[in-house]
Short mmCIF file of C-alpha atoms in Angstrom, two decimals:
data_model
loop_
_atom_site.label_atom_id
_atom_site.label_comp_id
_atom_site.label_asym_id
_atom_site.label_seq_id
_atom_site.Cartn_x
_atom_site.Cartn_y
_atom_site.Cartn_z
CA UNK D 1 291.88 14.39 151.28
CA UNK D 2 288.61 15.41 152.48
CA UNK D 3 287.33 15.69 156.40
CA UNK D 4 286.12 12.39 156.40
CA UNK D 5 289.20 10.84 155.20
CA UNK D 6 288.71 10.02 151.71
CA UNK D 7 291.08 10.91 149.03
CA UNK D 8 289.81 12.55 145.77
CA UNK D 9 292.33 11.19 142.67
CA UNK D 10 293.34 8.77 141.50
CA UNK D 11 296.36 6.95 141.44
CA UNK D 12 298.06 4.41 139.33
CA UNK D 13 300.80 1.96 140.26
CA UNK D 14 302.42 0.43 137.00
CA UNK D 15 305.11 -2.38 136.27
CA UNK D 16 304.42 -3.46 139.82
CA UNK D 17 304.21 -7.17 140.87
CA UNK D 18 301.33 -7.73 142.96
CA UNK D 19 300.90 -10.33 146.10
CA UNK D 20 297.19 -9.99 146.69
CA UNK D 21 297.35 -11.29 150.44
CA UNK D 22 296.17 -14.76 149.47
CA UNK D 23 298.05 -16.60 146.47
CA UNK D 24 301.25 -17.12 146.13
CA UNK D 25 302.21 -16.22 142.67
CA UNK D 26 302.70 -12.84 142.25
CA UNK D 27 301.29 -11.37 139.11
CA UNK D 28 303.25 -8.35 137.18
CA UNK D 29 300.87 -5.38 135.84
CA UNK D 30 299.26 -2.17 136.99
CA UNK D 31 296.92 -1.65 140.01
CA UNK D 32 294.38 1.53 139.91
CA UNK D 33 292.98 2.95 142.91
CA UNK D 34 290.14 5.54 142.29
CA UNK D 35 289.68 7.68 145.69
CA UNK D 36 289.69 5.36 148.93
CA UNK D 37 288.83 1.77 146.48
CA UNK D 38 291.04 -0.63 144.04
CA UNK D 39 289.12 -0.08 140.79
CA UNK D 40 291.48 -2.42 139.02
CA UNK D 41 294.55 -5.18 138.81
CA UNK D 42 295.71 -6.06 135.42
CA UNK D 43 297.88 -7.58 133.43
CA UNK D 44 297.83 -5.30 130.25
CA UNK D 45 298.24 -1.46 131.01
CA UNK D 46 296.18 0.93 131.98
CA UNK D 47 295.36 4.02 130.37
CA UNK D 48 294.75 7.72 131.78
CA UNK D 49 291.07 8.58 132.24
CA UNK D 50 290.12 11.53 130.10
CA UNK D 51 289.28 14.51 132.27
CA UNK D 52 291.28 13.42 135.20
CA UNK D 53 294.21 13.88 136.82
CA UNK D 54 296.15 11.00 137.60
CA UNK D 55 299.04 10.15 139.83
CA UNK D 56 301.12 7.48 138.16
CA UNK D 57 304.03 6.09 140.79
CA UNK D 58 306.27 3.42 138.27
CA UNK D 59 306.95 0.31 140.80
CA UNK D 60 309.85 -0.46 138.67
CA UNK D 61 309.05 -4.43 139.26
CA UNK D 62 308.57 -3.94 143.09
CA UNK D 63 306.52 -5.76 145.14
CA UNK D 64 302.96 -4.33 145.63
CA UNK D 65 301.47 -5.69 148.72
CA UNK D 66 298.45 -5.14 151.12
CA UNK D 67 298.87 -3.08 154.04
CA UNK D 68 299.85 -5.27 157.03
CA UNK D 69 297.80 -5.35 160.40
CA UNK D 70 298.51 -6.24 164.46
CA UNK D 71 295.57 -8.04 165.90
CA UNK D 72 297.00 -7.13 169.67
CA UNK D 73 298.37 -3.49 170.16
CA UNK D 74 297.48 -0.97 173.12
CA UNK D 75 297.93 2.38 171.37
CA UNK D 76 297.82 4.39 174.52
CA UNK D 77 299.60 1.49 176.47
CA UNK D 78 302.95 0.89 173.91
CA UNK D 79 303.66 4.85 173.31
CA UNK D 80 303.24 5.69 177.07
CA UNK D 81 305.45 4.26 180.31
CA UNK D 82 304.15 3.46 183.14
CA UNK D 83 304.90 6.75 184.83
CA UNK D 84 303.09 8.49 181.97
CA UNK D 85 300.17 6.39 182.69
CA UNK D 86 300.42 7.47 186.53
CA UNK D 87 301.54 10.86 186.55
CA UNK D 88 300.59 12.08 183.00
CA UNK D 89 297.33 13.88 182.32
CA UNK D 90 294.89 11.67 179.88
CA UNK D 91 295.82 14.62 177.22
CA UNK D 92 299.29 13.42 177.30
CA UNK D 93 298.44 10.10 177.25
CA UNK D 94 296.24 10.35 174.38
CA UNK D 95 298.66 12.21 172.20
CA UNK D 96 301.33 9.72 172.45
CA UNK D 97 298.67 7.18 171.52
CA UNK D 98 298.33 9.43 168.28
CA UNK D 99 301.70 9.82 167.17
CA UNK D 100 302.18 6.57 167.70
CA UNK D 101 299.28 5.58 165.37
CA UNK D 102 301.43 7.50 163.12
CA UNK D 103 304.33 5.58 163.43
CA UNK D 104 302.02 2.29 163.43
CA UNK D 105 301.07 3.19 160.16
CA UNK D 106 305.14 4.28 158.36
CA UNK D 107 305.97 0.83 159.48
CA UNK D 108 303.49 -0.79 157.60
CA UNK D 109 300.32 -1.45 159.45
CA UNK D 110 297.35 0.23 158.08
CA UNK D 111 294.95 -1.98 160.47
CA UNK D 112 294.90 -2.39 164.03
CA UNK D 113 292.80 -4.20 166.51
CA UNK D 114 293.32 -2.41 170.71
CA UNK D 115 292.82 -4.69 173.25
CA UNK D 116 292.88 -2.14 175.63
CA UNK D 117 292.69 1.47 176.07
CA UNK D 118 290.57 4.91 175.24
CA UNK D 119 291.23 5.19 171.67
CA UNK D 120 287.58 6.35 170.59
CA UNK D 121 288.87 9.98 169.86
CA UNK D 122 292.41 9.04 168.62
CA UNK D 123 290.10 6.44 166.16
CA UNK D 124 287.75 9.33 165.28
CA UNK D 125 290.68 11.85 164.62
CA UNK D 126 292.15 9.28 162.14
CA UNK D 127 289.15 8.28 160.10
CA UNK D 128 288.57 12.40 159.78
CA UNK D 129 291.22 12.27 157.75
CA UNK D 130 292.87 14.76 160.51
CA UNK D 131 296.04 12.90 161.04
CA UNK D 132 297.51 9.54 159.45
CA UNK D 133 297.28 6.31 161.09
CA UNK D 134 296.15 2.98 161.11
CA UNK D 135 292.38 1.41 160.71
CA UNK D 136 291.07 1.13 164.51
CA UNK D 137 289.25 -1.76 165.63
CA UNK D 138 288.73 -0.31 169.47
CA UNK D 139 288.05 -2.44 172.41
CA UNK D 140 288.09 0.12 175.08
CA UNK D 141 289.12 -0.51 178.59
CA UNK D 142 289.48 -4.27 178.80
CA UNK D 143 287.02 -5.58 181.84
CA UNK D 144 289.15 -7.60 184.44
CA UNK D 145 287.70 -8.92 188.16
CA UNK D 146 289.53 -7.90 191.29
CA UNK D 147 292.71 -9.27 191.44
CA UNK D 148 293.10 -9.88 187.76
CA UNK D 149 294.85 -9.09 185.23
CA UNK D 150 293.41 -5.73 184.55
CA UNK D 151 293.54 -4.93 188.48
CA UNK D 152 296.19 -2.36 188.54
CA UNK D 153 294.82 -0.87 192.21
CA UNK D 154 297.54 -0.95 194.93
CA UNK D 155 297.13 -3.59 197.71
CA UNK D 156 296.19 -1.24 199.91
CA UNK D 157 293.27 -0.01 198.18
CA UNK D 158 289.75 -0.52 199.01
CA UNK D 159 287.99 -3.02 195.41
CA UNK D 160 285.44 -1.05 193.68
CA UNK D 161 283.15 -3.59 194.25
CA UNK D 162 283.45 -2.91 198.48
CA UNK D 163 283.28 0.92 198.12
CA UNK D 164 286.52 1.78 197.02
CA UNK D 165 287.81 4.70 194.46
CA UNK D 166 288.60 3.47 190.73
CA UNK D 167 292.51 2.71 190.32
CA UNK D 168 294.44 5.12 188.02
CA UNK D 169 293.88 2.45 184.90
CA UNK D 170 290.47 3.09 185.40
CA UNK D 171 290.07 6.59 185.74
CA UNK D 172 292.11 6.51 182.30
CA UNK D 173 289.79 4.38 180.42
CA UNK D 174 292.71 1.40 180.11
CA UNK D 175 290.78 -1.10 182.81
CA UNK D 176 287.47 -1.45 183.89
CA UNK D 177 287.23 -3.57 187.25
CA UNK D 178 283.99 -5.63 187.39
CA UNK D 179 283.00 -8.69 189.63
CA UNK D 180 279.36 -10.53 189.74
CA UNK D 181 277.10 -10.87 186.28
CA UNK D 182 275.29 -7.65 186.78
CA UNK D 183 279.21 -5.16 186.64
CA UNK D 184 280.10 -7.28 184.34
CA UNK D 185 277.53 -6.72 181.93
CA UNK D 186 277.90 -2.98 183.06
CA UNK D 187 281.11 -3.21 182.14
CA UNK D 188 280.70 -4.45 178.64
CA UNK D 189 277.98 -2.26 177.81
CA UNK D 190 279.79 0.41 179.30
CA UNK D 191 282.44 0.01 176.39
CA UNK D 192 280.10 -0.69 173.65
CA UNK D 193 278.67 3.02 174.78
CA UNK D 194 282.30 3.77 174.08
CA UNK D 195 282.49 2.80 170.44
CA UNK D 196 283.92 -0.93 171.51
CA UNK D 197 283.90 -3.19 168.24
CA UNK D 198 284.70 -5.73 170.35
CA UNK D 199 285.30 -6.78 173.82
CA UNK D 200 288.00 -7.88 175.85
CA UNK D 201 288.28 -9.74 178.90
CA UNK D 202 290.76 -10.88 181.21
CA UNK D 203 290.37 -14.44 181.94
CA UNK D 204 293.74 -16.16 183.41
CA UNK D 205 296.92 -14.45 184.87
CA UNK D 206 299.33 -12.38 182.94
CA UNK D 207 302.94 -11.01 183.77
CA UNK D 208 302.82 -7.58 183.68
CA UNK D 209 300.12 -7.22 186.27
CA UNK D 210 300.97 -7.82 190.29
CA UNK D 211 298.22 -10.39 191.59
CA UNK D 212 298.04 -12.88 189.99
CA UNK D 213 299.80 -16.02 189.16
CA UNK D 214 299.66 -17.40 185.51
CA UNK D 215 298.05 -20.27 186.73
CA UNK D 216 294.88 -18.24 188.03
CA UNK D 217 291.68 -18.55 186.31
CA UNK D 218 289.43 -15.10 186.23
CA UNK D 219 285.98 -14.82 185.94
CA UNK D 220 283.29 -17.40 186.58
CA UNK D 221 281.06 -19.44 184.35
CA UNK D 222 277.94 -16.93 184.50
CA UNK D 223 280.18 -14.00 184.13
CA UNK D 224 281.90 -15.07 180.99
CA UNK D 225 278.16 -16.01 179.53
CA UNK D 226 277.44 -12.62 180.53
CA UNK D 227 279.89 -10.33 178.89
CA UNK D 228 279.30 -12.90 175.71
CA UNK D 229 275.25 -12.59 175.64
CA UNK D 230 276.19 -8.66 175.97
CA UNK D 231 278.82 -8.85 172.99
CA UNK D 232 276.53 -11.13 170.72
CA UNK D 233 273.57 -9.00 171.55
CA UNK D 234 275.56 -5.73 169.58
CA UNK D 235 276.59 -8.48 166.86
CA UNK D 236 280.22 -8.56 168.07
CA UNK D 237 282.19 -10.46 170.19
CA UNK D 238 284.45 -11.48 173.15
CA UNK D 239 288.08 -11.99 173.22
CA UNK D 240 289.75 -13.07 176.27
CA UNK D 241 293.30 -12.56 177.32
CA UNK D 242 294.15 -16.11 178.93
CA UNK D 243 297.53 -18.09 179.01
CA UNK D 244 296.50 -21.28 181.34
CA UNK D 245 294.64 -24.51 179.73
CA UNK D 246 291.54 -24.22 181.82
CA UNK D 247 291.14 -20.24 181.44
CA UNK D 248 291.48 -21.14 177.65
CA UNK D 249 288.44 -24.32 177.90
CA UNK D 250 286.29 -22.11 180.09
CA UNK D 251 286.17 -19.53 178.12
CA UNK D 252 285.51 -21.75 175.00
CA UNK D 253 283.00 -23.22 176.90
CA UNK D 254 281.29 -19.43 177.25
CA UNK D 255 281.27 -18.78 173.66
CA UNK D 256 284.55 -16.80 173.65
CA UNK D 257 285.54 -16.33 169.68
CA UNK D 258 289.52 -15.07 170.40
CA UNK D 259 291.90 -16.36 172.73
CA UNK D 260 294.73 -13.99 172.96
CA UNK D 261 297.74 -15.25 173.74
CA UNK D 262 297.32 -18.86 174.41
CA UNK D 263 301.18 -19.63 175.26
CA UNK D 264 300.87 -22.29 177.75
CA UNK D 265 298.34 -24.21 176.10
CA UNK D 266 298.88 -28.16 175.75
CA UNK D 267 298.21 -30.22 172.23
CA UNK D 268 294.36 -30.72 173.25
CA UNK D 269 293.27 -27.84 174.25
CA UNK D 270 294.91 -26.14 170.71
CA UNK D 271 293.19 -28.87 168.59
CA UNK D 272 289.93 -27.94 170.93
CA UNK D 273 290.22 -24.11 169.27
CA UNK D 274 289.93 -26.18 166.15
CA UNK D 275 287.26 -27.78 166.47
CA UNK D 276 285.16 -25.46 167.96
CA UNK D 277 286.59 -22.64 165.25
CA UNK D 278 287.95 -20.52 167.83
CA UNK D 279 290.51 -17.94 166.78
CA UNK D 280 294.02 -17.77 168.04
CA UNK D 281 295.28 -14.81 168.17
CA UNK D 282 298.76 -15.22 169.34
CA UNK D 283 302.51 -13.18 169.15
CA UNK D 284 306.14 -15.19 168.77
CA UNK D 285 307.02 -13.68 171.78
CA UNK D 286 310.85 -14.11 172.62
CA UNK D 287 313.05 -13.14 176.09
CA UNK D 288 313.90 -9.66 175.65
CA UNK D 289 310.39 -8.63 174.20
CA UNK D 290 309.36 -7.37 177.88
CA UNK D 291 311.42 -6.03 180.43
CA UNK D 292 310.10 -6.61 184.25
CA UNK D 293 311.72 -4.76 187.40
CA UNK D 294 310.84 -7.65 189.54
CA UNK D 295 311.77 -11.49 189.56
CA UNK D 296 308.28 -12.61 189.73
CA UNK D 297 307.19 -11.24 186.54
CA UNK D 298 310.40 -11.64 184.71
CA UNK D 299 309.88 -15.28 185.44
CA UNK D 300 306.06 -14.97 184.57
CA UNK D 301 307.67 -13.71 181.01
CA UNK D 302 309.91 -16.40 180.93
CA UNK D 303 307.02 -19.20 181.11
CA UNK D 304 305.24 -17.75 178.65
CA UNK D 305 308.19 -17.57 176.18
CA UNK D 306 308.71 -20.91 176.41
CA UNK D 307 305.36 -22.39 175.01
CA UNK D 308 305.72 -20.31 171.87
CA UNK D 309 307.34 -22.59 169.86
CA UNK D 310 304.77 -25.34 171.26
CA UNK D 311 301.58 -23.78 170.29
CA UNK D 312 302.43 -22.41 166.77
CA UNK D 313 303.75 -26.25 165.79
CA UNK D 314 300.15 -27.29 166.97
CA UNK D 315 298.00 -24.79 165.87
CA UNK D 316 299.37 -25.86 162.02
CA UNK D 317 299.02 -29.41 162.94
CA UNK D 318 295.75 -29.00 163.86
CA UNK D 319 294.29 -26.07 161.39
CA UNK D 320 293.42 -23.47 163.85
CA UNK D 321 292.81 -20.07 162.78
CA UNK D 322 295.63 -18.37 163.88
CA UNK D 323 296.23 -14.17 163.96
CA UNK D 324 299.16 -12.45 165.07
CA UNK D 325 299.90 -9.46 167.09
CA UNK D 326 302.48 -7.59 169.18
CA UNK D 327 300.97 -6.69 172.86
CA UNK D 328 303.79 -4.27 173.40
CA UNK D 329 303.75 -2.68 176.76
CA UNK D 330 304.56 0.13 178.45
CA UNK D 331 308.30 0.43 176.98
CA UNK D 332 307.73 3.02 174.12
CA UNK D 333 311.32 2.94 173.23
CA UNK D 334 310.65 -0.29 172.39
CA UNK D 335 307.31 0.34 170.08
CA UNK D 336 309.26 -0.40 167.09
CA UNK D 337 309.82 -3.82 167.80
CA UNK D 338 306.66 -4.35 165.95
CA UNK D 339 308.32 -4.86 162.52
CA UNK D 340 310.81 -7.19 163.92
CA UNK D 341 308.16 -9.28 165.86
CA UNK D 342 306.03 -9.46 162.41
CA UNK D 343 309.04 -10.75 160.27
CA UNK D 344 309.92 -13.36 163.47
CA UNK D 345 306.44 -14.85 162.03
CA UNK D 346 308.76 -16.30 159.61
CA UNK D 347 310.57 -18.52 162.28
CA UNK D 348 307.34 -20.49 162.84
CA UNK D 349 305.59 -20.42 159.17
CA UNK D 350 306.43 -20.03 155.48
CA UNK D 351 307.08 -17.07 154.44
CA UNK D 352 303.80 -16.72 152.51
CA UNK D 353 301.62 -18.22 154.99
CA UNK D 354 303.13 -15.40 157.61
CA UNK D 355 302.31 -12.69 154.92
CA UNK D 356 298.87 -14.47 154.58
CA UNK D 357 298.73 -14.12 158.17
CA UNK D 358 299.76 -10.63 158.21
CA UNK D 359 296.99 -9.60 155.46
CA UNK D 360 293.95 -11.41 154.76
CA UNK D 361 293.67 -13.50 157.52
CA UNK D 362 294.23 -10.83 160.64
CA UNK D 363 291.37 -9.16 158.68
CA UNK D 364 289.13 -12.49 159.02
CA UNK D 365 289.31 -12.22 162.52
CA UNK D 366 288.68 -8.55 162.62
CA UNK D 367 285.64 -8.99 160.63
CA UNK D 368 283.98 -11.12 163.75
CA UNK D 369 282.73 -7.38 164.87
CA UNK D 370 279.93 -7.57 162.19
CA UNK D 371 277.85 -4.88 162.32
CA UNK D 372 280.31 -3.23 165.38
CA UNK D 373 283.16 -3.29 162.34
CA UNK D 374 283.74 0.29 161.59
CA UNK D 375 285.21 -0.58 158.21
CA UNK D 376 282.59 -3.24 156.92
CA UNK D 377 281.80 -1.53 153.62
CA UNK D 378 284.82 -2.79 152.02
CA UNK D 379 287.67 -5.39 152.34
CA UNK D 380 290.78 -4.90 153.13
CA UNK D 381 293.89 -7.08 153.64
CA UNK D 382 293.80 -7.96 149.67
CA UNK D 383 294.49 -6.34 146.74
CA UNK D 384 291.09 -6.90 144.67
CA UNK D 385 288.61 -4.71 142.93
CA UNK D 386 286.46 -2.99 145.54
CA UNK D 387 288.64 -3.35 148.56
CA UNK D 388 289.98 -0.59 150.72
CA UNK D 389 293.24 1.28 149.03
CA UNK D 390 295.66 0.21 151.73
CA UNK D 391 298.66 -0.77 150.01
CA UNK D 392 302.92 -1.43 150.41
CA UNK D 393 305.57 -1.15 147.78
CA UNK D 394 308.22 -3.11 149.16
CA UNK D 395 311.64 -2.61 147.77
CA UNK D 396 312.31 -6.46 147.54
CA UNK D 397 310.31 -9.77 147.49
CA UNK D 398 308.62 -10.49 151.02
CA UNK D 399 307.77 -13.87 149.86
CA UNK D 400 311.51 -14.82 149.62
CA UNK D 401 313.18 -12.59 152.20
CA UNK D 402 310.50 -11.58 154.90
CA UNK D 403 313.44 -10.15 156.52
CA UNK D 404 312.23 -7.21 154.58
CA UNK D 405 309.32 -6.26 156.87
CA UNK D 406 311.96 -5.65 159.73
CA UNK D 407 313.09 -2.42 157.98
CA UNK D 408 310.21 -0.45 157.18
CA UNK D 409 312.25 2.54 157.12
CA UNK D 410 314.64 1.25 154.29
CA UNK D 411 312.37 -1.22 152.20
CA UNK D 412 308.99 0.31 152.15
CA UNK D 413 309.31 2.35 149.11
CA UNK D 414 305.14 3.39 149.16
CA UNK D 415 302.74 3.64 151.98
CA UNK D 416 298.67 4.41 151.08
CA UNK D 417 296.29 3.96 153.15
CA UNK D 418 292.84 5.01 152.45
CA UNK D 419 293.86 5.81 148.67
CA UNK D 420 295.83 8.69 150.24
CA UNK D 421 300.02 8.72 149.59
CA UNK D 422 301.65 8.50 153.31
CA UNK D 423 304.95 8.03 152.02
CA UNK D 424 307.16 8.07 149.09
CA UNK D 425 310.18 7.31 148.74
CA UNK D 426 310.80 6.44 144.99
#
């Protein structure tokens, strides 16, 4: 590996049957990667290169996949607790962040988009080829208004906007409280400074956060606009966390391209993200997923569990694009969850459309940063000449028993990201 994260040889995976993150028929042969790039898939052998060194790993008739990705983590937010993110200095913070990038990346996931949180240097650290982890699509501290779902400031305290200090979430780089057009567009620019390759917003009521019912919409018309003209003027975009049906319309209306979460949509407002090509980027959350000290949120949870099964059935009815993600919080003994929630896809799609889902089509929506994408000289999420070398050997067939994904420990023979060998187990 160099310093900027390349590898230098080559590899060659033979006798390996390949799901290229699209089709569904998996084709048996050898795949060459040549430093951080596929260079080949094919059928019939291939040879040694004269003059180089080559590391040959025999799949044995495994399954050769693409590395998977989570369109919705919080690096810094799913490896620390909440009294970490109080009490612990933003070194500590950003450490666990790290090694759980780390972990991210030994389950599986060799892309990751953060909707929220001060991964620049964690990001930057990776993509040195320093430490191992995931791709990092950052958003940096995700803007909410006061009172939203962002606003982690205690009653008591004095709004930013009327003179008071920043809230702990701010001063950490997790939030960023903004109210009126002109903060707002602070705010997004602010991140963008930051190494943002895209931008969230908070634009409806959430459970985890104090203030605000899930019915509550955030943010007005002008501000939405806003933080979009701000986005779109970078060549990126907005994404907006929003549960409620007229949080999810207004910020269609704004030019929002990602609606994350989406839970207690109805039927028209789904086949509305249709037709206007808005993404979905949504996770099959289930009672257990979260834990809440309080009724009030536990209940919040509870709503939002319920419309799972809802959306997903209309979202396939109606052809919207659809991501998935985790949005684990604050629980890291959770944190591995993530492989669980991934194979739960499964539950709501065919297996090869959830593998799809997993692969090449999280990418799509990652791609919407344009010029902002950090990773936009290659592809990734397929297995094709000239795309990224981010690859799984799966001890097993995902296609018939996605089951597989839950175990990353046990059934992920290979990991490479970045043409460089993360794990093997073979």
């Amino acid at each position: 590996m160099t310093e900027t994260g390349k590898s230098t040889h080559r590899l060659l995976f033979r006798n390996v049957r390949v799901f290229d993150g699209i089709s569904g028929e998996l084709v048996t042969g050898d795949v060459l990667i040549d430093g951080d790039r596929i260079v080949a898939v094919s059928e019939s052998p291939i040879g040694d290169e004269p003059g180089r060194e080559t590391e040959v790993i025999d799949g044995g008739g495994r399954v050769l996949m693409p590395g998977m990705s989570d369109a919705h983590v919080h690096l810094v937010g799913n490896a620390n607790s909440y009294i970490d993110m109080v009490m612990g200095s933003e070194a500590h913070i950003a450490l666990n962040g790290l090694a759980e990038a780390r972990n991210m990346l030994l389950r599986g996931f060799t892309a990751v988009r953060d909707m929220a949180g001060d991964t620049g240097s964690i990001k930057s650290v990776i993509d040195r080829g320093l430490f191992d982890g995931p791709r990092i699509y950052p958003s940096q501290a995700a803007i909410s208004q006061t009172s939203g779902h962002g606003d982690f400031g205690f009653v008591y305290e004095c709004p930013t906007a009327l003179g008071g200090d920043q809230a702990r979430a701010e001063q950490i780089g997790f939030m960023r409280v903004a109210d009126g057009e002109d903060r707002v567009l602070a705010a997004v620019r602010e991140q963008l400074k930051k190494g943002a390759s895209q931008i969230k917003l908070m634009v409806g009521g959430g459970a985890a956060s104090m203030y605000d019912p899930l019915y509550t919409v955030q943010f007005i018309d002008k501000e939405l606009r806003a933080a979009v003209q701000a986005a779109s003027d970078y060549g990126t975009y907005v994404a907006t966390h929003v549960y409620n049906v007229t949080g999810i319309r207004r910020a269609v209306a704004a030019g929002v391209k990602s609606i994350e979460h989406g839970h207690l949509a109805d039927e028209e407002t789904v086949a509305l993200l249709a037709e206007k090509e808005v993404w979905l980027s949504m996770q099959p959350f289930a009672l257990g997923d979260h834990h809440y000290p309080d009724p009030d949120r536990a209940e919040k949870d509870k709503q939002i569990c319920t419309g799972t099964d809802h959306v997903y059935e209309w979202a396939q009815k109606h052809g919207v694009k659809t991501a998935w993600g985790t949005d684990l919080l604050l629980e890291p003994q959770i944190a591995p969850r993530q492989s669980e929630m991934a194979a739960r896809l499964g539950d709501h799609y065919s297996n090869l459309d959830a593998l799809r889902m997993l692969t090449s089509g999280n990418a799509e929506l990652f791609r919407l940063a344009g010029e902002r994408d950090p990773y936009r000289q290659a592809r990734w999420g397929v297995i094709d000449k000239g795309a990224w070398a981010d690859v799984l050997l799966v001890d097993g067939n995902p296609l018939e028993d996605l089951s597989l994904i839950a175990d990353p420990a046990k059934n992920l023979s290979v990991i490479v990201k970045n043409g460089h060998v993360v794990k093997n187990s073979l």
